[in-house]
Amino acid sequence: MRFDFTTAGRIIFGPGTREEVPALASRMGRHALVVGGRSRGRTSGLIQGLRARGMNATIFAVDREPTMEIILEGLTLARAESCDLVIGMGGGSVIDAGKAIAALLTNPGELLEYLEVIGGSQSIPNPPAPYIAIPTTAGTGTEVTRNAVIISREHEVKVSMRSDMMLPRLVVADPELTYSLPPHITAGTGLDALTQLVEAFVSVKANPFTDGLCREGLVRAARSLNTVYADGGDKTAREDMMLASLFSGLALANAGLGAVHGFAAPLGGMFDAPHGIICARLLPIVMDVNIRALSVRSPGSQALARYGEIARILTGNPGADARQGVAWVEETCAAMHIPPLSAIGLSEEHIPSLVEKAARASSMKGNPAGLTGQELEEIARRSLTPVPARVPR
Ligand code: NAD
């Protein structure tokens, strides 16, 4: 057995840990580009703390999933202000934008040269500017991944800029920052974390290190995802989901993902819709199609056994089979009002180009079953319909 596990330079987890950032940041640079989200209030304490330590702070707001244009705008600002440190404090959109800006700040050439699928996929030659990631959603786990996901509207696809050197120097994961998430964002982001745990656990690139992270993350998501949706003030459940998200990122960065993310890449470029919602609607369908394909083509596979293990963790039923895991995910999505993808604008006419782009997406490489064109079409077509309604628990 051989595996290779890479992660952020340092991870600090716990309620209130955001207070430690200014002191740590002051050892990494003098002028921070603080990448924040829509709400200025979420970064105001950080800015005050940095200035109290004699640092300069320039704010850059990222109010949507980052496009190439947004990254270049942030880069231009960071260069004009001579920033030598980048801090991303927000959801996955903000963290990814900060990650890409930090990488481009110290590297020559055009963004497109570094982008996978649509560009040159070049490696960055120089280490990025020091980068601190502070997630406020739970989440994407992007604080511990080596890629930044960027939308190209021209190519109608989301693609990654990727390098081991892009792993943040410091991660501060403070669950208190997620208390303000409203239920619909708690649902989409929490189901994204669940998707990542499931896909990394059944991935062809899974290893014992990522398996442990996925099992622990799945246990926490199973007991806290529905709780945190019903009661966002439940501190224990918020902590569980922050850990589930962190573990999902640690796992996906080292084990890859699967067909849900293979489809999410083009869908995110074609439609202006939250990533978590897209993943949530696809998750039970992809689980179902993968289980069916593996049962026929690879009945003794480890991945099929793992779908059974996922079902037992999610349902808490030691006798559950793989399909009961699919039912648990469907029930959870239905309870959280996850819409069909027709609601974001997907229709029958998009299916051929969607399937063609999904098949080429980098995440598809981790999917445990080699899906046929017909199976990919089936996934796309079923995502147009609402999650099947089931008897409430
Ligand atoms: P997001 O960052 O787009 O945020 C969603 C919404 O939540 C925004 O309106 C934001 O303002 C709001 N928000 C954030 N924190 C909040 C808080 N504490 N309280 C209230 N509102 C808050 O959503 P996301 O799901 O965190 O990130 C999605 C992005 O991350 C996508 O672009 C996706 O492709 C990317 N992603 C990247 C990786 C990676 O490894 N690089 C992994 C997964 C997802």
PDB file of N, CA and C in Angstrom, residues 175 178-187 223-241 335-336:
ATOM      1  N   PRO A 175     -16.491  27.209  14.600  1.00  0.00           N
ATOM      2  CA  PRO A 175     -17.911  26.921  14.334  1.00  0.00           C
ATOM      3  C   PRO A 175     -18.848  28.066  14.692  1.00  0.00           C
ATOM      4  N   THR A 178     -20.528  29.989  11.941  1.00  0.00           N
ATOM      5  CA  THR A 178     -21.631  29.424  11.150  1.00  0.00           C
ATOM      6  C   THR A 178     -22.993  29.604  11.826  1.00  0.00           C
ATOM      7  N   TYR A 179     -23.022  30.163  13.032  1.00  0.00           N
ATOM      8  CA  TYR A 179     -24.308  30.292  13.745  1.00  0.00           C
ATOM      9  C   TYR A 179     -25.305  31.141  12.960  1.00  0.00           C
ATOM     10  N   SER A 180     -24.788  32.096  12.155  1.00  0.00           N
ATOM     11  CA  SER A 180     -25.686  33.024  11.454  1.00  0.00           C
ATOM     12  C   SER A 180     -26.213  32.475  10.129  1.00  0.00           C
ATOM     13  N   LEU A 181     -25.804  31.266   9.751  1.00  0.00           N
ATOM     14  CA  LEU A 181     -26.278  30.725   8.466  1.00  0.00           C
ATOM     15  C   LEU A 181     -27.782  30.464   8.513  1.00  0.00           C
ATOM     16  N   PRO A 182     -28.544  30.985   7.543  1.00  0.00           N
ATOM     17  CA  PRO A 182     -29.985  30.688   7.510  1.00  0.00           C
ATOM     18  C   PRO A 182     -30.212  29.242   7.058  1.00  0.00           C
ATOM     19  N   PRO A 183     -31.411  28.681   7.342  1.00  0.00           N
ATOM     20  CA  PRO A 183     -31.637  27.250   7.051  1.00  0.00           C
ATOM     21  C   PRO A 183     -31.345  26.840   5.615  1.00  0.00           C
ATOM     22  N   HIS A 184     -31.711  27.669   4.607  1.00  0.00           N
ATOM     23  CA  HIS A 184     -31.507  27.184   3.237  1.00  0.00           C
ATOM     24  C   HIS A 184     -30.021  27.087   2.890  1.00  0.00           C
ATOM     25  N   ILE A 185     -29.190  27.961   3.465  1.00  0.00           N
ATOM     26  CA  ILE A 185     -27.738  27.854   3.190  1.00  0.00           C
ATOM     27  C   ILE A 185     -27.132  26.733   4.041  1.00  0.00           C
ATOM     28  N   THR A 186     -27.638  26.580   5.274  1.00  0.00           N
ATOM     29  CA  THR A 186     -27.206  25.450   6.106  1.00  0.00           C
ATOM     30  C   THR A 186     -27.468  24.138   5.361  1.00  0.00           C
ATOM     31  N   ALA A 187     -28.620  24.050   4.698  1.00  0.00           N
ATOM     32  CA  ALA A 187     -28.999  22.814   3.986  1.00  0.00           C
ATOM     33  C   ALA A 187     -28.066  22.559   2.811  1.00  0.00           C
ATOM     34  N   ARG A 223     -25.683  12.490  12.422  1.00  0.00           N
ATOM     35  CA  ARG A 223     -26.409  12.860  13.640  1.00  0.00           C
ATOM     36  C   ARG A 223     -26.759  14.349  13.705  1.00  0.00           C
ATOM     37  N   SER A 224     -26.097  15.177  12.889  1.00  0.00           N
ATOM     38  CA  SER A 224     -26.294  16.620  13.079  1.00  0.00           C
ATOM     39  C   SER A 224     -26.849  17.397  11.895  1.00  0.00           C
ATOM     40  N   LEU A 225     -26.874  16.805  10.700  1.00  0.00           N
ATOM     41  CA  LEU A 225     -27.327  17.572   9.533  1.00  0.00           C
ATOM     42  C   LEU A 225     -28.789  18.005   9.679  1.00  0.00           C
ATOM     43  N   ASN A 226     -29.660  17.068  10.025  1.00  0.00           N
ATOM     44  CA  ASN A 226     -31.074  17.428  10.178  1.00  0.00           C
ATOM     45  C   ASN A 226     -31.279  18.335  11.394  1.00  0.00           C
ATOM     46  N   THR A 227     -30.518  18.085  12.455  1.00  0.00           N
ATOM     47  CA  THR A 227     -30.649  18.899  13.668  1.00  0.00           C
ATOM     48  C   THR A 227     -30.313  20.357  13.383  1.00  0.00           C
ATOM     49  N   VAL A 228     -29.191  20.575  12.687  1.00  0.00           N
ATOM     50  CA  VAL A 228     -28.731  21.938  12.488  1.00  0.00           C
ATOM     51  C   VAL A 228     -29.660  22.700  11.529  1.00  0.00           C
ATOM     52  N   TYR A 229     -30.344  21.958  10.657  1.00  0.00           N
ATOM     53  CA  TYR A 229     -31.316  22.595   9.760  1.00  0.00           C
ATOM     54  C   TYR A 229     -32.538  23.039  10.567  1.00  0.00           C
ATOM     55  N   ALA A 230     -32.964  22.191  11.486  1.00  0.00           N
ATOM     56  CA  ALA A 230     -34.155  22.505  12.291  1.00  0.00           C
ATOM     57  C   ALA A 230     -33.848  23.556  13.351  1.00  0.00           C
ATOM     58  N   ASP A 231     -32.623  23.540  13.885  1.00  0.00           N
ATOM     59  CA  ASP A 231     -32.267  24.461  14.963  1.00  0.00           C
ATOM     60  C   ASP A 231     -30.823  24.941  14.770  1.00  0.00           C
ATOM     61  N   GLY A 232     -30.693  26.067  14.068  1.00  0.00           N
ATOM     62  CA  GLY A 232     -29.362  26.606  13.763  1.00  0.00           C
ATOM     63  C   GLY A 232     -28.608  27.047  15.005  1.00  0.00           C
ATOM     64  N   GLY A 233     -29.300  27.126  16.139  1.00  0.00           N
ATOM     65  CA  GLY A 233     -28.642  27.552  17.376  1.00  0.00           C
ATOM     66  C   GLY A 233     -28.055  26.391  18.170  1.00  0.00           C
ATOM     67  N   ASP A 234     -28.174  25.170  17.648  1.00  0.00           N
ATOM     68  CA  ASP A 234     -27.635  23.998  18.359  1.00  0.00           C
ATOM     69  C   ASP A 234     -26.111  23.972  18.181  1.00  0.00           C
ATOM     70  N   LYS A 235     -25.399  24.335  19.242  1.00  0.00           N
ATOM     71  CA  LYS A 235     -23.941  24.528  19.127  1.00  0.00           C
ATOM     72  C   LYS A 235     -23.210  23.221  18.846  1.00  0.00           C
ATOM     73  N   THR A 236     -23.663  22.147  19.472  1.00  0.00           N
ATOM     74  CA  THR A 236     -22.992  20.853  19.255  1.00  0.00           C
ATOM     75  C   THR A 236     -23.159  20.412  17.808  1.00  0.00           C
ATOM     76  N   ALA A 237     -24.371  20.608  17.280  1.00  0.00           N
ATOM     77  CA  ALA A 237     -24.617  20.211  15.886  1.00  0.00           C
ATOM     78  C   ALA A 237     -23.824  21.098  14.923  1.00  0.00           C
ATOM     79  N   ARG A 238     -23.718  22.389  15.212  1.00  0.00           N
ATOM     80  CA  ARG A 238     -22.910  23.283  14.365  1.00  0.00           C
ATOM     81  C   ARG A 238     -21.450  22.828  14.369  1.00  0.00           C
ATOM     82  N   GLU A 239     -20.951  22.435  15.552  1.00  0.00           N
ATOM     83  CA  GLU A 239     -19.556  21.972  15.649  1.00  0.00           C
ATOM     84  C   GLU A 239     -19.378  20.692  14.834  1.00  0.00           C
ATOM     85  N   ASP A 240     -20.341  19.773  14.945  1.00  0.00           N
ATOM     86  CA  ASP A 240     -20.289  18.532  14.157  1.00  0.00           C
ATOM     87  C   ASP A 240     -20.210  18.830  12.671  1.00  0.00           C
ATOM     88  N   MET A 241     -21.037  19.767  12.191  1.00  0.00           N
ATOM     89  CA  MET A 241     -21.066  20.036  10.746  1.00  0.00           C
ATOM     90  C   MET A 241     -19.791  20.749  10.286  1.00  0.00           C
ATOM     91  N   ALA A 335     -36.890  16.858   3.059  1.00  0.00           N
ATOM     92  CA  ALA A 335     -37.188  17.634   4.270  1.00  0.00           C
ATOM     93  C   ALA A 335     -36.591  19.034   4.186  1.00  0.00           C
ATOM     94  N   MET A 336     -35.480  19.170   3.441  1.00  0.00           N
ATOM     95  CA  MET A 336     -34.812  20.477   3.333  1.00  0.00           C
ATOM     96  C   MET A 336     -35.230  21.234   2.068  1.00  0.00           C
TER      97      MET A 336
END
